[in-house]
Amino acid sequence: MERIQKRIHQLEFGEEIAAKDIKALLNAEQQQQLAEALAAQVELKKNKRARTDAEKQALGWKSIKEVRLDVLRSALNAANDDLLSDYQRRLREKEVRQAKIYVREYSDARKADKSVFAAQGAANNALTRAALRRVDGQAVRSLNKRDKEVFEMEEELKRRIRSEMTAEELAQLDMLEGVERHEKMPRKARK
């Protein structure tokens, strides 16, 4: 979707874009739609002559750029429509996977003569190992003690190195961090 939006903006601002770059963003059906729309415009311009812009507009004349914009906008709308259904499909798959893991681990634990509570704990632990939400709703921290210690050591090293830097090195580091923050900003915020 981002690439389609980028091409739409480029066309709206009058930049020239190669046909292959536009076709690369479209699926086979959309490429066929583009080819048919361009052919229809060629046929329209052959059969019906127009002298003024008002006549051209009344007859439905469009430039190649306008035809490409129409097709790209319809492709963007189709991608937006598919986005919600794709998200819902992935959510269903995740829930099914979660249920399968829980039921499998629970039944295995019960077959091993564990109590109900021990079986539930084993099933929830399996969900945690699979990086899925636990059924009992207990929040599990993703960092263990060792990871926390490593991150704290890294932060201490960064502070120590920064304190030993010269003024020129600090200025360069600040400039570099500013560029990184700028690149992470959404495009609209940068403008």
PDB file of N, CA and C in Angstrom, residues 101-172:
ATOM      1  N   ILE A 101      -3.018 -25.529  21.008  1.00  0.00           N
ATOM      2  CA  ILE A 101      -1.903 -25.736  21.940  1.00  0.00           C
ATOM      3  C   ILE A 101      -2.433 -25.972  23.345  1.00  0.00           C
ATOM      4  N   TYR A 102      -3.399 -25.163  23.765  1.00  0.00           N
ATOM      5  CA  TYR A 102      -3.931 -25.288  25.117  1.00  0.00           C
ATOM      6  C   TYR A 102      -4.588 -26.651  25.313  1.00  0.00           C
ATOM      7  N   VAL A 103      -5.452 -27.032  24.395  1.00  0.00           N
ATOM      8  CA  VAL A 103      -6.174 -28.298  24.533  1.00  0.00           C
ATOM      9  C   VAL A 103      -5.206 -29.482  24.482  1.00  0.00           C
ATOM     10  N   ARG A 104      -4.244 -29.439  23.582  1.00  0.00           N
ATOM     11  CA  ARG A 104      -3.280 -30.543  23.471  1.00  0.00           C
ATOM     12  C   ARG A 104      -2.475 -30.700  24.765  1.00  0.00           C
ATOM     13  N   GLU A 105      -1.952 -29.598  25.283  1.00  0.00           N
ATOM     14  CA  GLU A 105      -1.146 -29.666  26.502  1.00  0.00           C
ATOM     15  C   GLU A 105      -1.997 -30.047  27.717  1.00  0.00           C
ATOM     16  N   TYR A 106      -3.211 -29.528  27.772  1.00  0.00           N
ATOM     17  CA  TYR A 106      -4.093 -29.850  28.886  1.00  0.00           C
ATOM     18  C   TYR A 106      -4.436 -31.337  28.886  1.00  0.00           C
ATOM     19  N   SER A 107      -4.814 -31.853  27.714  1.00  0.00           N
ATOM     20  CA  SER A 107      -5.191 -33.274  27.651  1.00  0.00           C
ATOM     21  C   SER A 107      -3.985 -34.181  27.899  1.00  0.00           C
ATOM     22  N   ASP A 108      -2.797 -33.797  27.420  1.00  0.00           N
ATOM     23  CA  ASP A 108      -1.600 -34.590  27.686  1.00  0.00           C
ATOM     24  C   ASP A 108      -1.298 -34.638  29.189  1.00  0.00           C
ATOM     25  N   ALA A 109      -1.464 -33.499  29.856  1.00  0.00           N
ATOM     26  CA  ALA A 109      -1.208 -33.453  31.296  1.00  0.00           C
ATOM     27  C   ALA A 109      -2.238 -34.268  32.065  1.00  0.00           C
ATOM     28  N   ARG A 110      -3.483 -34.218  31.646  1.00  0.00           N
ATOM     29  CA  ARG A 110      -4.525 -35.011  32.318  1.00  0.00           C
ATOM     30  C   ARG A 110      -4.301 -36.503  32.103  1.00  0.00           C
ATOM     31  N   LYS A 111      -3.833 -36.883  30.907  1.00  0.00           N
ATOM     32  CA  LYS A 111      -3.522 -38.298  30.644  1.00  0.00           C
ATOM     33  C   LYS A 111      -2.354 -38.772  31.504  1.00  0.00           C
ATOM     34  N   ALA A 112      -1.486 -37.843  31.880  1.00  0.00           N
ATOM     35  CA  ALA A 112      -0.333 -38.171  32.722  1.00  0.00           C
ATOM     36  C   ALA A 112      -0.716 -38.126  34.200  1.00  0.00           C
ATOM     37  N   ASP A 113      -1.998 -38.150  34.512  1.00  0.00           N
ATOM     38  CA  ASP A 113      -2.538 -38.161  35.876  1.00  0.00           C
ATOM     39  C   ASP A 113      -2.165 -36.934  36.692  1.00  0.00           C
ATOM     40  N   LYS A 114      -2.097 -35.774  36.057  1.00  0.00           N
ATOM     41  CA  LYS A 114      -1.880 -34.521  36.784  1.00  0.00           C
ATOM     42  C   LYS A 114      -3.237 -33.968  37.184  1.00  0.00           C
ATOM     43  N   SER A 115      -3.243 -33.150  38.222  1.00  0.00           N
ATOM     44  CA  SER A 115      -4.499 -32.551  38.664  1.00  0.00           C
ATOM     45  C   SER A 115      -4.970 -31.522  37.637  1.00  0.00           C
ATOM     46  N   VAL A 116      -6.210 -31.077  37.800  1.00  0.00           N
ATOM     47  CA  VAL A 116      -6.777 -30.087  36.887  1.00  0.00           C
ATOM     48  C   VAL A 116      -5.950 -28.813  36.900  1.00  0.00           C
ATOM     49  N   PHE A 117      -5.556 -28.366  38.085  1.00  0.00           N
ATOM     50  CA  PHE A 117      -4.794 -27.124  38.206  1.00  0.00           C
ATOM     51  C   PHE A 117      -3.402 -27.262  37.588  1.00  0.00           C
ATOM     52  N   ALA A 118      -2.783 -28.420  37.792  1.00  0.00           N
ATOM     53  CA  ALA A 118      -1.456 -28.645  37.207  1.00  0.00           C
ATOM     54  C   ALA A 118      -1.554 -28.720  35.689  1.00  0.00           C
ATOM     55  N   ALA A 119      -2.638 -29.318  35.185  1.00  0.00           N
ATOM     56  CA  ALA A 119      -2.838 -29.407  33.734  1.00  0.00           C
ATOM     57  C   ALA A 119      -3.070 -28.020  33.138  1.00  0.00           C
ATOM     58  N   GLN A 120      -3.838 -27.195  33.836  1.00  0.00           N
ATOM     59  CA  GLN A 120      -4.060 -25.832  33.360  1.00  0.00           C
ATOM     60  C   GLN A 120      -2.756 -25.041  33.358  1.00  0.00           C
ATOM     61  N   GLY A 121      -1.971 -25.213  34.383  1.00  0.00           N
ATOM     62  CA  GLY A 121      -0.681 -24.529  34.452  1.00  0.00           C
ATOM     63  C   GLY A 121       0.243 -24.969  33.332  1.00  0.00           C
ATOM     64  N   ALA A 122       0.262 -26.262  33.057  1.00  0.00           N
ATOM     65  CA  ALA A 122       1.112 -26.773  31.973  1.00  0.00           C
ATOM     66  C   ALA A 122       0.652 -26.224  30.628  1.00  0.00           C
ATOM     67  N   ALA A 123      -0.674 -26.158  30.427  1.00  0.00           N
ATOM     68  CA  ALA A 123      -1.203 -25.642  29.160  1.00  0.00           C
ATOM     69  C   ALA A 123      -0.888 -24.156  29.014  1.00  0.00           C
ATOM     70  N   ASN A 124      -1.024 -23.402  30.095  1.00  0.00           N
ATOM     71  CA  ASN A 124      -0.695 -21.973  30.041  1.00  0.00           C
ATOM     72  C   ASN A 124       0.793 -21.738  29.825  1.00  0.00           C
ATOM     73  N   ASN A 125       1.618 -22.585  30.415  1.00  0.00           N
ATOM     74  CA  ASN A 125       3.060 -22.478  30.191  1.00  0.00           C
ATOM     75  C   ASN A 125       3.405 -22.756  28.727  1.00  0.00           C
ATOM     76  N   ALA A 126       2.705 -23.697  28.119  1.00  0.00           N
ATOM     77  CA  ALA A 126       2.933 -23.984  26.699  1.00  0.00           C
ATOM     78  C   ALA A 126       2.556 -22.777  25.846  1.00  0.00           C
ATOM     79  N   LEU A 127       1.491 -22.082  26.224  1.00  0.00           N
ATOM     80  CA  LEU A 127       1.103 -20.870  25.502  1.00  0.00           C
ATOM     81  C   LEU A 127       2.161 -19.787  25.648  1.00  0.00           C
ATOM     82  N   THR A 128       2.730 -19.677  26.834  1.00  0.00           N
ATOM     83  CA  THR A 128       3.786 -18.689  27.062  1.00  0.00           C
ATOM     84  C   THR A 128       4.998 -19.008  26.190  1.00  0.00           C
ATOM     85  N   ARG A 129       5.377 -20.286  26.120  1.00  0.00           N
ATOM     86  CA  ARG A 129       6.518 -20.681  25.284  1.00  0.00           C
ATOM     87  C   ARG A 129       6.252 -20.402  23.809  1.00  0.00           C
ATOM     88  N   ALA A 130       4.981 -20.475  23.405  1.00  0.00           N
ATOM     89  CA  ALA A 130       4.611 -20.223  22.013  1.00  0.00           C
ATOM     90  C   ALA A 130       4.374 -18.735  21.750  1.00  0.00           C
ATOM     91  N   ALA A 131       4.631 -17.885  22.730  1.00  0.00           N
ATOM     92  CA  ALA A 131       4.456 -16.429  22.629  1.00  0.00           C
ATOM     93  C   ALA A 131       3.008 -16.057  22.337  1.00  0.00           C
ATOM     94  N   LEU A 132       2.087 -16.763  22.979  1.00  0.00           N
ATOM     95  CA  LEU A 132       0.661 -16.469  22.853  1.00  0.00           C
ATOM     96  C   LEU A 132       0.120 -16.045  24.215  1.00  0.00           C
ATOM     97  N   ARG A 133      -1.031 -15.375  24.197  1.00  0.00           N
ATOM     98  CA  ARG A 133      -1.673 -14.917  25.423  1.00  0.00           C
ATOM     99  C   ARG A 133      -2.165 -16.119  26.215  1.00  0.00           C
ATOM    100  N   ARG A 134      -1.935 -16.073  27.509  1.00  0.00           N
ATOM    101  CA  ARG A 134      -2.359 -17.169  28.381  1.00  0.00           C
ATOM    102  C   ARG A 134      -3.867 -17.131  28.573  1.00  0.00           C
ATOM    103  N   VAL A 135      -4.477 -18.295  28.767  1.00  0.00           N
ATOM    104  CA  VAL A 135      -5.922 -18.387  28.955  1.00  0.00           C
ATOM    105  C   VAL A 135      -6.320 -17.856  30.322  1.00  0.00           C
ATOM    106  N   ASP A 136      -5.460 -18.031  31.323  1.00  0.00           N
ATOM    107  CA  ASP A 136      -5.796 -17.567  32.667  1.00  0.00           C
ATOM    108  C   ASP A 136      -5.647 -16.055  32.819  1.00  0.00           C
ATOM    109  N   GLY A 137      -5.165 -15.363  31.781  1.00  0.00           N
ATOM    110  CA  GLY A 137      -5.072 -13.911  31.798  1.00  0.00           C
ATOM    111  C   GLY A 137      -3.860 -13.362  32.525  1.00  0.00           C
ATOM    112  N   GLN A 138      -3.020 -14.232  33.039  1.00  0.00           N
ATOM    113  CA  GLN A 138      -1.832 -13.773  33.765  1.00  0.00           C
ATOM    114  C   GLN A 138      -0.839 -13.178  32.783  1.00  0.00           C
ATOM    115  N   ALA A 139      -0.348 -11.995  33.096  1.00  0.00           N
ATOM    116  CA  ALA A 139       0.645 -11.349  32.245  1.00  0.00           C
ATOM    117  C   ALA A 139       2.013 -11.936  32.554  1.00  0.00           C
ATOM    118  N   VAL A 140       2.746 -12.230  31.501  1.00  0.00           N
ATOM    119  CA  VAL A 140       4.064 -12.819  31.662  1.00  0.00           C
ATOM    120  C   VAL A 140       5.084 -11.856  31.083  1.00  0.00           C
ATOM    121  N   ARG A 141       6.090 -11.516  31.875  1.00  0.00           N
ATOM    122  CA  ARG A 141       7.143 -10.652  31.372  1.00  0.00           C
ATOM    123  C   ARG A 141       7.980 -11.424  30.385  1.00  0.00           C
ATOM    124  N   SER A 142       8.344 -10.745  29.319  1.00  0.00           N
ATOM    125  CA  SER A 142       9.120 -11.426  28.283  1.00  0.00           C
ATOM    126  C   SER A 142      10.615 -11.418  28.577  1.00  0.00           C
ATOM    127  N   LEU A 143      11.057 -10.599  29.549  1.00  0.00           N
ATOM    128  CA  LEU A 143      12.478 -10.529  29.868  1.00  0.00           C
ATOM    129  C   LEU A 143      12.773 -11.346  31.119  1.00  0.00           C
ATOM    130  N   ASN A 144      13.792 -12.163  31.025  1.00  0.00           N
ATOM    131  CA  ASN A 144      14.209 -12.883  32.212  1.00  0.00           C
ATOM    132  C   ASN A 144      15.254 -12.058  32.954  1.00  0.00           C
ATOM    133  N   LYS A 145      15.717 -12.580  34.073  1.00  0.00           N
ATOM    134  CA  LYS A 145      16.656 -11.828  34.918  1.00  0.00           C
ATOM    135  C   LYS A 145      17.944 -11.515  34.171  1.00  0.00           C
ATOM    136  N   ARG A 146      18.453 -12.471  33.422  1.00  0.00           N
ATOM    137  CA  ARG A 146      19.700 -12.278  32.695  1.00  0.00           C
ATOM    138  C   ARG A 146      19.567 -11.169  31.654  1.00  0.00           C
ATOM    139  N   ASP A 147      18.453 -11.156  30.909  1.00  0.00           N
ATOM    140  CA  ASP A 147      18.237 -10.116  29.900  1.00  0.00           C
ATOM    141  C   ASP A 147      18.212  -8.725  30.529  1.00  0.00           C
ATOM    142  N   LYS A 148      17.561  -8.616  31.682  1.00  0.00           N
ATOM    143  CA  LYS A 148      17.516  -7.329  32.371  1.00  0.00           C
ATOM    144  C   LYS A 148      18.918  -6.871  32.752  1.00  0.00           C
ATOM    145  N   GLU A 149      19.715  -7.791  33.271  1.00  0.00           N
ATOM    146  CA  GLU A 149      21.080  -7.439  33.662  1.00  0.00           C
ATOM    147  C   GLU A 149      21.906  -6.996  32.466  1.00  0.00           C
ATOM    148  N   VAL A 150      21.739  -7.679  31.323  1.00  0.00           N
ATOM    149  CA  VAL A 150      22.478  -7.325  30.113  1.00  0.00           C
ATOM    150  C   VAL A 150      22.088  -5.932  29.644  1.00  0.00           C
ATOM    151  N   PHE A 151      20.788  -5.623  29.634  1.00  0.00           N
ATOM    152  CA  PHE A 151      20.339  -4.304  29.204  1.00  0.00           C
ATOM    153  C   PHE A 151      20.849  -3.212  30.142  1.00  0.00           C
ATOM    154  N   GLU A 152      20.853  -3.490  31.451  1.00  0.00           N
ATOM    155  CA  GLU A 152      21.377  -2.515  32.399  1.00  0.00           C
ATOM    156  C   GLU A 152      22.867  -2.274  32.168  1.00  0.00           C
ATOM    157  N   MET A 153      23.624  -3.333  31.899  1.00  0.00           N
ATOM    158  CA  MET A 153      25.057  -3.193  31.628  1.00  0.00           C
ATOM    159  C   MET A 153      25.293  -2.371  30.360  1.00  0.00           C
ATOM    160  N   GLU A 154      24.488  -2.629  29.319  1.00  0.00           N
ATOM    161  CA  GLU A 154      24.617  -1.866  28.080  1.00  0.00           C
ATOM    162  C   GLU A 154      24.363  -0.384  28.324  1.00  0.00           C
ATOM    163  N   GLU A 155      23.334  -0.070  29.077  1.00  0.00           N
ATOM    164  CA  GLU A 155      23.019   1.327  29.381  1.00  0.00           C
ATOM    165  C   GLU A 155      24.152   1.985  30.157  1.00  0.00           C
ATOM    166  N   GLU A 156      24.724   1.264  31.114  1.00  0.00           N
ATOM    167  CA  GLU A 156      25.838   1.804  31.894  1.00  0.00           C
ATOM    168  C   GLU A 156      27.051   2.066  30.995  1.00  0.00           C
ATOM    169  N   LEU A 157      27.348   1.138  30.083  1.00  0.00           N
ATOM    170  CA  LEU A 157      28.456   1.336  29.144  1.00  0.00           C
ATOM    171  C   LEU A 157      28.223   2.552  28.254  1.00  0.00           C
ATOM    172  N   LYS A 158      27.003   2.713  27.767  1.00  0.00           N
ATOM    173  CA  LYS A 158      26.688   3.871  26.928  1.00  0.00           C
ATOM    174  C   LYS A 158      26.881   5.174  27.690  1.00  0.00           C
ATOM    175  N   ARG A 159      26.418   5.207  28.950  1.00  0.00           N
ATOM    176  CA  ARG A 159      26.587   6.421  29.763  1.00  0.00           C
ATOM    177  C   ARG A 159      28.069   6.718  29.990  1.00  0.00           C
ATOM    178  N   ARG A 160      28.853   5.685  30.284  1.00  0.00           N
ATOM    179  CA  ARG A 160      30.283   5.875  30.544  1.00  0.00           C
ATOM    180  C   ARG A 160      31.003   6.370  29.291  1.00  0.00           C
ATOM    181  N   ILE A 161      30.701   5.761  28.139  1.00  0.00           N
ATOM    182  CA  ILE A 161      31.339   6.173  26.883  1.00  0.00           C
ATOM    183  C   ILE A 161      30.962   7.611  26.549  1.00  0.00           C
ATOM    184  N   ARG A 162      29.685   7.945  26.740  1.00  0.00           N
ATOM    185  CA  ARG A 162      29.225   9.308  26.442  1.00  0.00           C
ATOM    186  C   ARG A 162      29.913  10.341  27.340  1.00  0.00           C
ATOM    187  N   SER A 163      30.158   9.973  28.599  1.00  0.00           N
ATOM    188  CA  SER A 163      30.798  10.917  29.520  1.00  0.00           C
ATOM    189  C   SER A 163      32.267  11.148  29.169  1.00  0.00           C
ATOM    190  N   GLU A 164      32.888  10.195  28.473  1.00  0.00           N
ATOM    191  CA  GLU A 164      34.297  10.327  28.111  1.00  0.00           C
ATOM    192  C   GLU A 164      34.507  10.951  26.727  1.00  0.00           C
ATOM    193  N   MET A 165      33.440  11.303  26.034  1.00  0.00           N
ATOM    194  CA  MET A 165      33.548  11.875  24.689  1.00  0.00           C
ATOM    195  C   MET A 165      33.947  13.344  24.746  1.00  0.00           C
ATOM    196  N   THR A 166      34.634  13.782  23.668  1.00  0.00           N
ATOM    197  CA  THR A 166      34.973  15.200  23.541  1.00  0.00           C
ATOM    198  C   THR A 166      33.744  15.971  23.070  1.00  0.00           C
ATOM    199  N   ALA A 167      33.823  17.280  23.104  1.00  0.00           N
ATOM    200  CA  ALA A 167      32.697  18.127  22.692  1.00  0.00           C
ATOM    201  C   ALA A 167      32.355  17.900  21.218  1.00  0.00           C
ATOM    202  N   GLU A 168      33.367  17.732  20.391  1.00  0.00           N
ATOM    203  CA  GLU A 168      33.132  17.506  18.962  1.00  0.00           C
ATOM    204  C   GLU A 168      32.447  16.158  18.724  1.00  0.00           C
ATOM    205  N   GLU A 169      32.880  15.133  19.438  1.00  0.00           N
ATOM    206  CA  GLU A 169      32.263  13.808  19.301  1.00  0.00           C
ATOM    207  C   GLU A 169      30.814  13.836  19.777  1.00  0.00           C
ATOM    208  N   LEU A 170      30.561  14.561  20.865  1.00  0.00           N
ATOM    209  CA  LEU A 170      29.188  14.689  21.354  1.00  0.00           C
ATOM    210  C   LEU A 170      28.294  15.395  20.340  1.00  0.00           C
ATOM    211  N   ALA A 171      28.823  16.429  19.698  1.00  0.00           N
ATOM    212  CA  ALA A 171      28.051  17.156  18.690  1.00  0.00           C
ATOM    213  C   ALA A 171      27.718  16.239  17.516  1.00  0.00           C
ATOM    214  N   GLN A 172      28.692  15.439  17.102  1.00  0.00           N
ATOM    215  CA  GLN A 172      28.448  14.509  15.994  1.00  0.00           C
ATOM    216  C   GLN A 172      27.432  13.442  16.391  1.00  0.00           C
TER     217      GLN A 172
END
